[in-house]
Amino acid sequence: MVKKRGRGELNQAQERAVLTTEGPVLIVAGAGSGKTRVLAHRIAHLIEKGVPPESILAITFTNKAAGEMKNRILSLLKGSDYFSVPWIGTFHALSAFILRESGSEIGVKKSFSILDEEDALGLIKESLEEAGLDPKQFEPRRMRALISRKKNEMEGLGKFRESAVEYFPKILARVWESYEARLKKSNALDFDDLLLKTVELFSSHPEILARYEERWKYIHVDEYQDTNLVQYHLTKSLAQKYKNICVVGDIDQAIYSWRGADFRNILHFERDWAEAILITLEENYRSTRLILEAANAVIVKNKFRVPKNLFSQKPGGAKISLFEASNEDEEA
């Protein structure tokens, strides 16, 4: 049994998710089902049973989520003799950490700076000006978004340039080339480079990948339905040796396709990991039964999903009503 240490009771599905620590695990966590709680308890349980904290990796999508998870784990382990915590952070923070340690093998200097979106957009504008292109015709933000999408699809400049035969792709290739030259001159990487170059590092230097596989023997990924192709390859590479990968997500909450996320990653998990164990968290602690019955009736019509049926112990609740606004101000 999981030590409670004042944590409160876990339901049966949550407890199974916490205790199933070996091998690939897919936790399909419905809305309000306590997924962050489960991840924190699972990591604390690994440490309690003797896994060194430095052997555990947890990847989140926001710094806020990483901070919350870290605090929960420390709270669960309060009073224990543990002097370190697992590596917990975002995909971009993880990639920056790896590149500063090992990126020199692919020409990334340890002192590189990281461009935020506004800085990256500024370089795109400079690249357009250098090419004599009208920013009204070739909107900088759109050009930046297209380059970002290509990088997240693991398509580099060289490959894109080879396939660019029509007018606009040729223009984009020119701007992209100038943008990359400016990045190199500034010893800078954009957010997309952090991920792409880490995967490139692992692909071209298997001995470096092996080092990180040994370092992190237990890998956790939150919001797996929001991963894109490069994030998918990054986590898959790290978990290949020990196969102790636990991903948490819900395809019914996949809303980030516009920024490159591919919900099929979660659908393909059991294909990628033949011995994967599927655990579904269906009890919702946030909403009333009426809300969940309505939500289930809508969600069940989704064509691509992992079956689940959310339920709640909360009875009743106000009846659902329909409000049709005539404009956005009235809606607000």
mmCIF file of C-alpha atoms in Angstrom:
data_model
loop_
_atom_site.group_PDB
_atom_site.id
_atom_site.type_symbol
_atom_site.label_atom_id
_atom_site.label_comp_id
_atom_site.label_asym_id
_atom_site.label_seq_id
_atom_site.Cartn_x
_atom_site.Cartn_y
_atom_site.Cartn_z
ATOM 1 C CA MET A 1 0.000 0.000 0.000
ATOM 2 C CA VAL A 2 1.048 3.602 -0.549
ATOM 3 C CA LYS A 3 2.149 5.354 2.594
ATOM 4 C CA LYS A 4 -0.408 8.036 3.374
ATOM 5 C CA ARG A 5 1.849 10.364 5.402
ATOM 6 C CA GLY A 6 -1.134 12.693 5.814
ATOM 7 C CA ARG A 7 -1.817 12.746 2.083
ATOM 8 C CA GLY A 8 -5.458 11.754 2.190
ATOM 9 C CA GLU A 9 -6.931 8.707 0.523
ATOM 10 C CA LEU A 10 -6.361 7.819 -3.120
ATOM 11 C CA ASN A 11 -9.120 6.123 -5.062
ATOM 12 C CA GLN A 12 -8.456 2.676 -6.509
ATOM 13 C CA ALA A 13 -7.427 3.868 -9.980
ATOM 14 C CA GLN A 14 -5.181 6.594 -8.539
ATOM 15 C CA GLU A 15 -3.498 4.115 -6.214
ATOM 16 C CA ARG A 16 -2.863 1.712 -9.100
ATOM 17 C CA ALA A 17 -1.273 4.554 -11.071
ATOM 18 C CA VAL A 18 0.978 5.394 -8.122
ATOM 19 C CA LEU A 19 2.050 1.794 -7.471
ATOM 20 C CA THR A 20 2.643 0.749 -11.108
ATOM 21 C CA THR A 21 6.182 2.036 -11.320
ATOM 22 C CA GLU A 22 7.958 -0.371 -13.675
ATOM 23 C CA GLY A 23 7.631 -0.324 -17.457
ATOM 24 C CA PRO A 24 5.612 1.966 -19.739
ATOM 25 C CA VAL A 25 2.392 3.352 -18.234
ATOM 26 C CA LEU A 26 -0.298 5.447 -19.921
ATOM 27 C CA ILE A 27 -2.531 7.282 -17.451
ATOM 28 C CA VAL A 28 -5.619 8.636 -19.179
ATOM 29 C CA ALA A 29 -6.732 11.318 -16.754
ATOM 30 C CA GLY A 30 -10.131 12.875 -17.284
ATOM 31 C CA ALA A 31 -10.757 16.498 -16.362
ATOM 32 C CA GLY A 32 -10.664 17.092 -12.606
ATOM 33 C CA SER A 33 -9.487 13.545 -11.845
ATOM 34 C CA GLY A 34 -6.432 14.545 -9.783
ATOM 35 C CA LYS A 35 -3.631 13.882 -12.280
ATOM 36 C CA THR A 36 -1.143 16.294 -10.669
ATOM 37 C CA ARG A 37 -1.829 14.686 -7.310
ATOM 38 C CA VAL A 38 -1.231 11.232 -8.796
ATOM 39 C CA LEU A 39 2.063 12.259 -10.419
ATOM 40 C CA ALA A 40 3.334 13.818 -7.194
ATOM 41 C CA HIS A 41 2.361 10.753 -5.152
ATOM 42 C CA ARG A 42 3.902 8.443 -7.731
ATOM 43 C CA ILE A 43 7.247 10.247 -7.661
ATOM 44 C CA ALA A 44 7.196 10.406 -3.848
ATOM 45 C CA HIS A 45 6.433 6.662 -3.761
ATOM 46 C CA LEU A 46 9.398 5.909 -6.060
ATOM 47 C CA ILE A 47 11.692 7.832 -3.715
ATOM 48 C CA GLU A 48 10.209 6.152 -0.634
ATOM 49 C CA LYS A 49 10.878 2.720 -2.083
ATOM 50 C CA GLY A 50 14.522 3.552 -2.696
ATOM 51 C CA VAL A 51 14.838 5.124 -6.144
ATOM 52 C CA PRO A 52 17.392 7.982 -5.937
ATOM 53 C CA PRO A 53 15.608 11.315 -6.621
ATOM 54 C CA GLU A 54 18.261 12.221 -9.209
ATOM 55 C CA SER A 55 17.185 9.150 -11.258
ATOM 56 C CA ILE A 56 13.699 10.599 -11.740
ATOM 57 C CA LEU A 57 12.680 13.052 -14.470
ATOM 58 C CA ALA A 58 9.330 14.845 -14.702
ATOM 59 C CA ILE A 59 8.501 17.004 -17.722
ATOM 60 C CA THR A 60 5.711 19.575 -17.603
ATOM 61 C CA PHE A 61 4.430 22.205 -20.025
ATOM 62 C CA THR A 62 4.638 25.269 -17.780
ATOM 63 C CA ASN A 63 6.977 26.542 -15.071
ATOM 64 C CA LYS A 64 3.941 26.955 -12.820
ATOM 65 C CA ALA A 65 3.042 23.262 -13.158
ATOM 66 C CA ALA A 66 6.657 22.290 -12.478
ATOM 67 C CA GLY A 67 6.749 24.456 -9.347
ATOM 68 C CA GLU A 68 3.462 23.059 -8.071
ATOM 69 C CA MET A 69 4.609 19.463 -8.606
ATOM 70 C CA LYS A 70 7.927 20.125 -6.855
ATOM 71 C CA ASN A 71 6.161 21.655 -3.852
ATOM 72 C CA ARG A 72 3.715 18.763 -3.606
ATOM 73 C CA ILE A 73 6.505 16.188 -3.684
ATOM 74 C CA LEU A 74 8.484 18.033 -1.006
ATOM 75 C CA SER A 75 5.333 18.224 1.118
ATOM 76 C CA LEU A 76 4.721 14.480 0.723
ATOM 77 C CA LEU A 77 8.302 13.709 1.721
ATOM 78 C CA LYS A 78 8.324 16.141 4.646
ATOM 79 C CA GLY A 79 10.183 14.664 7.577
ATOM 80 C CA SER A 80 12.114 12.205 5.422
ATOM 81 C CA ASP A 81 15.882 12.156 5.008
ATOM 82 C CA TYR A 82 15.975 13.153 1.340
ATOM 83 C CA PHE A 83 18.439 15.856 0.395
ATOM 84 C CA SER A 84 17.691 16.134 -3.331
ATOM 85 C CA VAL A 85 14.627 16.330 -5.541
ATOM 86 C CA PRO A 86 13.945 14.894 -9.000
ATOM 87 C CA TRP A 87 14.640 16.965 -12.111
ATOM 88 C CA ILE A 88 11.284 18.663 -12.735
ATOM 89 C CA GLY A 89 10.773 21.260 -15.446
ATOM 90 C CA THR A 90 9.455 22.117 -18.888
ATOM 91 C CA PHE A 91 10.563 20.579 -22.178
ATOM 92 C CA HIS A 92 12.440 23.766 -23.008
ATOM 93 C CA ALA A 93 14.193 23.949 -19.630
ATOM 94 C CA LEU A 94 15.226 20.304 -19.963
ATOM 95 C CA SER A 95 16.590 20.853 -23.464
ATOM 96 C CA ALA A 96 18.506 23.976 -22.389
ATOM 97 C CA PHE A 97 20.009 22.007 -19.487
ATOM 98 C CA ILE A 98 21.165 19.188 -21.784
ATOM 99 C CA LEU A 99 22.552 21.544 -24.437
ATOM 100 C CA ARG A 100 24.549 23.568 -21.910
ATOM 101 C CA GLU A 101 26.076 20.317 -20.661
ATOM 102 C CA SER A 102 26.642 18.529 -23.963
ATOM 103 C CA GLY A 103 25.677 20.766 -26.889
ATOM 104 C CA SER A 104 29.256 21.587 -27.835
ATOM 105 C CA GLU A 105 29.356 18.227 -29.647
ATOM 106 C CA ILE A 106 27.049 19.705 -32.313
ATOM 107 C CA GLY A 107 28.497 23.214 -32.261
ATOM 108 C CA VAL A 108 26.228 24.754 -29.594
ATOM 109 C CA LYS A 109 28.324 26.943 -27.281
ATOM 110 C CA LYS A 110 27.665 26.582 -23.570
ATOM 111 C CA SER A 111 27.176 30.369 -23.305
ATOM 112 C CA PHE A 112 24.260 30.504 -25.781
ATOM 113 C CA SER A 113 21.387 32.870 -25.040
ATOM 114 C CA ILE A 114 17.724 31.967 -25.466
ATOM 115 C CA LEU A 115 15.525 34.269 -27.524
ATOM 116 C CA ASP A 116 11.991 34.899 -26.374
ATOM 117 C CA GLU A 117 9.251 35.271 -28.978
ATOM 118 C CA GLU A 118 9.570 39.051 -29.271
ATOM 119 C CA ASP A 119 13.328 38.837 -29.843
ATOM 120 C CA ALA A 120 12.840 36.088 -32.436
ATOM 121 C CA LEU A 121 10.204 38.216 -34.167
ATOM 122 C CA GLY A 122 12.661 41.119 -34.229
ATOM 123 C CA LEU A 123 15.193 38.979 -36.111
ATOM 124 C CA ILE A 124 12.509 37.925 -38.592
ATOM 125 C CA LYS A 125 11.725 41.613 -39.258
ATOM 126 C CA GLU A 126 15.419 42.329 -39.821
ATOM 127 C CA SER A 127 15.621 39.376 -42.216
ATOM 128 C CA LEU A 128 12.646 40.683 -44.191
ATOM 129 C CA GLU A 129 14.200 44.132 -44.409
ATOM 130 C CA GLU A 130 17.504 42.686 -45.619
ATOM 131 C CA ALA A 131 15.669 40.781 -48.358
ATOM 132 C CA GLY A 132 13.789 43.939 -49.390
ATOM 133 C CA LEU A 133 10.421 42.334 -48.643
ATOM 134 C CA ASP A 134 7.304 44.252 -47.635
ATOM 135 C CA PRO A 135 6.243 43.276 -44.068
ATOM 136 C CA LYS A 136 2.645 44.049 -45.028
ATOM 137 C CA GLN A 137 2.771 41.397 -47.734
ATOM 138 C CA PHE A 138 4.925 38.949 -45.741
ATOM 139 C CA GLU A 139 3.639 39.427 -42.206
ATOM 140 C CA PRO A 140 6.567 38.805 -39.770
ATOM 141 C CA ARG A 141 4.486 36.999 -37.159
ATOM 142 C CA ARG A 142 3.194 34.566 -39.758
ATOM 143 C CA MET A 143 6.693 33.931 -41.116
ATOM 144 C CA ARG A 144 7.942 33.255 -37.573
ATOM 145 C CA ALA A 145 5.014 30.888 -36.915
ATOM 146 C CA LEU A 146 5.694 28.930 -40.123
ATOM 147 C CA ILE A 147 9.388 28.507 -39.289
ATOM 148 C CA SER A 148 8.439 27.441 -35.763
ATOM 149 C CA ARG A 149 5.982 24.848 -37.070
ATOM 150 C CA LYS A 150 8.585 23.404 -39.453
ATOM 151 C CA LYS A 151 11.114 23.079 -36.630
ATOM 152 C CA ASN A 152 8.529 21.382 -34.411
ATOM 153 C CA GLU A 153 7.859 18.964 -37.255
ATOM 154 C CA MET A 154 11.635 18.255 -37.276
ATOM 155 C CA GLU A 155 12.121 19.776 -40.713
ATOM 156 C CA GLY A 156 15.298 21.824 -40.841
ATOM 157 C CA LEU A 157 16.172 24.662 -43.212
ATOM 158 C CA GLY A 158 18.179 22.434 -45.577
ATOM 159 C CA LYS A 159 15.357 19.967 -46.111
ATOM 160 C CA PHE A 160 12.771 22.730 -46.493
ATOM 161 C CA ARG A 161 14.912 24.640 -48.993
ATOM 162 C CA GLU A 162 15.250 21.531 -51.196
ATOM 163 C CA SER A 163 11.469 21.177 -51.431
ATOM 164 C CA ALA A 164 10.743 24.908 -51.878
ATOM 165 C CA VAL A 165 9.841 25.230 -55.557
ATOM 166 C CA GLU A 166 6.910 27.665 -55.463
ATOM 167 C CA TYR A 167 7.089 31.416 -54.907
ATOM 168 C CA PHE A 168 6.097 31.719 -51.243
ATOM 169 C CA PRO A 169 8.130 28.725 -49.943
ATOM 170 C CA LYS A 170 11.185 30.157 -51.738
ATOM 171 C CA ILE A 171 10.638 33.497 -49.993
ATOM 172 C CA LEU A 172 10.216 31.729 -46.641
ATOM 173 C CA ALA A 173 13.460 29.790 -47.227
ATOM 174 C CA ARG A 174 15.331 33.077 -47.874
ATOM 175 C CA VAL A 175 13.961 34.669 -44.708
ATOM 176 C CA TRP A 176 14.640 31.524 -42.703
ATOM 177 C CA GLU A 177 18.258 31.379 -43.922
ATOM 178 C CA SER A 178 18.855 34.997 -42.951
ATOM 179 C CA TYR A 179 17.147 34.392 -39.579
ATOM 180 C CA GLU A 180 19.427 31.412 -38.859
ATOM 181 C CA ALA A 181 22.516 33.458 -39.742
ATOM 182 C CA ARG A 182 21.444 36.126 -37.251
ATOM 183 C CA LEU A 183 20.867 33.506 -34.558
ATOM 184 C CA LYS A 184 24.340 32.090 -35.122
ATOM 185 C CA LYS A 185 25.969 35.524 -35.097
ATOM 186 C CA SER A 186 24.259 36.305 -31.767
ATOM 187 C CA ASN A 187 25.155 32.881 -30.283
ATOM 188 C CA ALA A 188 21.438 32.429 -29.663
ATOM 189 C CA LEU A 189 18.774 29.739 -29.949
ATOM 190 C CA ASP A 190 15.034 30.222 -30.182
ATOM 191 C CA PHE A 191 12.640 28.039 -28.177
ATOM 192 C CA ASP A 192 12.168 25.620 -31.074
ATOM 193 C CA ASP A 193 15.930 25.191 -31.496
ATOM 194 C CA LEU A 194 16.241 24.027 -27.898
ATOM 195 C CA LEU A 195 14.107 20.975 -28.642
ATOM 196 C CA LEU A 196 15.292 20.326 -32.186
ATOM 197 C CA LYS A 197 18.992 20.520 -31.368
ATOM 198 C CA THR A 198 18.610 18.228 -28.361
ATOM 199 C CA VAL A 199 17.014 15.574 -30.576
ATOM 200 C CA GLU A 200 19.762 16.195 -33.143
ATOM 201 C CA LEU A 201 22.376 15.739 -30.402
ATOM 202 C CA PHE A 202 20.864 12.425 -29.299
ATOM 203 C CA SER A 203 20.529 11.176 -32.889
ATOM 204 C CA SER A 204 24.096 11.983 -33.897
ATOM 205 C CA HIS A 205 25.798 11.049 -30.611
ATOM 206 C CA PRO A 206 24.275 7.874 -29.160
ATOM 207 C CA GLU A 207 26.958 7.810 -26.464
ATOM 208 C CA ILE A 208 25.617 11.114 -25.102
ATOM 209 C CA LEU A 209 22.049 9.826 -25.204
ATOM 210 C CA ALA A 210 23.229 6.721 -23.286
ATOM 211 C CA ARG A 211 24.570 9.007 -20.549
ATOM 212 C CA TYR A 212 21.181 10.651 -20.029
ATOM 213 C CA GLU A 213 19.359 7.313 -20.249
ATOM 214 C CA GLU A 214 21.506 6.175 -17.325
ATOM 215 C CA ARG A 215 20.885 9.400 -15.435
ATOM 216 C CA TRP A 216 17.080 9.337 -15.666
ATOM 217 C CA LYS A 217 15.750 5.811 -15.286
ATOM 218 C CA TYR A 218 12.171 6.907 -14.473
ATOM 219 C CA ILE A 219 10.543 9.422 -16.817
ATOM 220 C CA HIS A 220 7.202 11.195 -16.364
ATOM 221 C CA VAL A 221 5.486 13.401 -18.956
ATOM 222 C CA ASP A 222 2.458 15.542 -18.097
ATOM 223 C CA GLU A 223 -0.159 16.677 -20.656
ATOM 224 C CA TYR A 224 1.072 14.128 -23.197
ATOM 225 C CA GLN A 225 -1.768 14.966 -25.589
ATOM 226 C CA ASP A 226 -0.108 18.372 -26.097
ATOM 227 C CA THR A 227 3.278 17.029 -27.240
ATOM 228 C CA ASN A 228 4.477 17.717 -30.760
ATOM 229 C CA LEU A 229 6.683 15.518 -32.943
ATOM 230 C CA VAL A 230 10.035 16.730 -31.610
ATOM 231 C CA GLN A 231 8.899 16.408 -27.966
ATOM 232 C CA TYR A 232 7.637 12.927 -28.737
ATOM 233 C CA HIS A 233 11.038 11.887 -30.127
ATOM 234 C CA LEU A 234 12.885 13.483 -27.212
ATOM 235 C CA THR A 235 11.009 11.535 -24.530
ATOM 236 C CA LYS A 236 10.955 8.322 -26.542
ATOM 237 C CA SER A 237 14.736 8.471 -26.947
ATOM 238 C CA LEU A 238 15.368 9.041 -23.241
ATOM 239 C CA ALA A 239 13.156 6.118 -22.218
ATOM 240 C CA GLN A 240 14.418 3.504 -24.688
ATOM 241 C CA LYS A 241 16.819 1.661 -22.376
ATOM 242 C CA TYR A 242 14.818 1.227 -19.157
ATOM 243 C CA LYS A 243 11.314 1.777 -20.604
ATOM 244 C CA ASN A 244 10.100 3.255 -17.317
ATOM 245 C CA ILE A 245 8.062 5.983 -18.984
ATOM 246 C CA CYS A 246 4.816 7.200 -17.471
ATOM 247 C CA VAL A 247 2.751 9.650 -19.505
ATOM 248 C CA VAL A 248 -0.384 11.407 -18.323
ATOM 249 C CA GLY A 249 -2.900 12.939 -20.677
ATOM 250 C CA ASP A 250 -6.376 13.007 -22.119
ATOM 251 C CA ILE A 251 -7.099 13.179 -25.823
ATOM 252 C CA ASP A 252 -10.458 14.819 -25.060
ATOM 253 C CA GLN A 253 -8.518 17.837 -23.775
ATOM 254 C CA ALA A 254 -6.238 18.159 -26.834
ATOM 255 C CA ILE A 255 -6.658 21.766 -27.976
ATOM 256 C CA TYR A 256 -3.158 22.821 -29.074
ATOM 257 C CA SER A 257 -2.933 21.508 -32.638
ATOM 258 C CA TRP A 258 -2.567 25.144 -33.753
ATOM 259 C CA ARG A 259 0.894 25.233 -32.111
ATOM 260 C CA GLY A 260 2.028 21.872 -33.468
ATOM 261 C CA ALA A 261 0.685 19.451 -30.842
ATOM 262 C CA ASP A 262 -0.279 16.043 -32.230
ATOM 263 C CA PHE A 263 -2.968 14.207 -30.238
ATOM 264 C CA ARG A 264 -2.026 11.000 -32.085
ATOM 265 C CA ASN A 265 1.031 10.695 -29.829
ATOM 266 C CA ILE A 266 -1.198 9.561 -26.984
ATOM 267 C CA LEU A 267 -3.166 7.231 -29.275
ATOM 268 C CA HIS A 268 0.084 5.628 -30.443
ATOM 269 C CA PHE A 269 1.577 5.115 -26.984
ATOM 270 C CA GLU A 270 0.416 1.509 -26.668
ATOM 271 C CA ARG A 271 1.734 0.823 -30.183
ATOM 272 C CA ASP A 272 5.117 2.356 -29.397
ATOM 273 C CA TRP A 273 5.439 0.526 -26.089
ATOM 274 C CA ALA A 274 4.225 -3.051 -26.528
ATOM 275 C CA GLU A 275 4.065 -3.795 -22.780
ATOM 276 C CA ALA A 276 2.274 -0.559 -21.876
ATOM 277 C CA ILE A 277 -0.238 -0.611 -19.028
ATOM 278 C CA LEU A 278 -3.308 1.607 -19.450
ATOM 279 C CA ILE A 279 -4.843 3.165 -16.339
ATOM 280 C CA THR A 280 -7.896 5.393 -16.615
ATOM 281 C CA LEU A 281 -8.787 8.022 -14.007
ATOM 282 C CA GLU A 282 -12.509 8.606 -14.362
ATOM 283 C CA GLU A 283 -13.676 10.043 -11.053
ATOM 284 C CA ASN A 284 -14.064 13.804 -11.340
ATOM 285 C CA TYR A 285 -13.671 15.821 -8.120
ATOM 286 C CA ARG A 286 -14.522 19.182 -9.644
ATOM 287 C CA SER A 287 -17.971 19.009 -11.260
ATOM 288 C CA THR A 288 -21.466 17.767 -10.475
ATOM 289 C CA ARG A 289 -23.045 14.670 -12.037
ATOM 290 C CA LEU A 290 -25.280 16.756 -14.284
ATOM 291 C CA ILE A 291 -22.304 18.576 -15.836
ATOM 292 C CA LEU A 292 -20.417 15.322 -16.409
ATOM 293 C CA GLU A 293 -23.408 13.562 -17.974
ATOM 294 C CA ALA A 294 -23.710 16.421 -20.462
ATOM 295 C CA ALA A 295 -19.962 16.462 -21.139
ATOM 296 C CA ASN A 296 -19.847 12.685 -21.651
ATOM 297 C CA ALA A 297 -22.734 12.869 -24.114
ATOM 298 C CA VAL A 298 -20.783 15.340 -26.244
ATOM 299 C CA ILE A 299 -17.294 13.804 -25.903
ATOM 300 C CA VAL A 300 -18.415 10.282 -26.792
ATOM 301 C CA LYS A 301 -18.991 11.501 -30.353
ATOM 302 C CA ASN A 302 -15.260 12.188 -30.852
ATOM 303 C CA LYS A 303 -13.918 9.799 -33.505
ATOM 304 C CA PHE A 304 -10.406 9.388 -32.066
ATOM 305 C CA ARG A 305 -10.175 8.834 -28.303
ATOM 306 C CA VAL A 306 -9.337 6.421 -25.511
ATOM 307 C CA PRO A 307 -12.710 5.324 -24.052
ATOM 308 C CA LYS A 308 -13.563 6.609 -20.575
ATOM 309 C CA ASN A 309 -16.672 7.684 -18.707
ATOM 310 C CA LEU A 310 -16.246 10.466 -16.190
ATOM 311 C CA PHE A 311 -18.356 10.289 -13.052
ATOM 312 C CA SER A 312 -18.720 12.329 -9.875
ATOM 313 C CA GLN A 313 -19.901 11.763 -6.317
ATOM 314 C CA LYS A 314 -21.269 15.322 -6.286
ATOM 315 C CA PRO A 315 -25.045 15.167 -6.741
ATOM 316 C CA GLY A 316 -27.390 17.597 -8.476
ATOM 317 C CA GLY A 317 -26.197 20.966 -9.582
ATOM 318 C CA ALA A 318 -27.884 23.726 -11.535
ATOM 319 C CA LYS A 319 -29.536 22.719 -14.798
ATOM 320 C CA ILE A 320 -27.652 23.524 -17.981
ATOM 321 C CA SER A 321 -29.045 26.475 -19.936
ATOM 322 C CA LEU A 322 -28.298 27.885 -23.352
ATOM 323 C CA PHE A 323 -27.429 31.534 -23.831
ATOM 324 C CA GLU A 324 -27.093 32.888 -27.345
ATOM 325 C CA ALA A 325 -25.259 36.225 -27.525
ATOM 326 C CA SER A 326 -25.733 38.597 -30.423
ATOM 327 C CA ASN A 327 -22.130 39.913 -30.253
ATOM 328 C CA GLU A 328 -18.867 39.479 -28.342
ATOM 329 C CA ASP A 329 -19.611 42.306 -25.877
ATOM 330 C CA GLU A 330 -22.894 40.703 -24.850
ATOM 331 C CA GLU A 331 -21.128 37.335 -24.588
ATOM 332 C CA ALA A 332 -18.497 38.822 -22.268
#
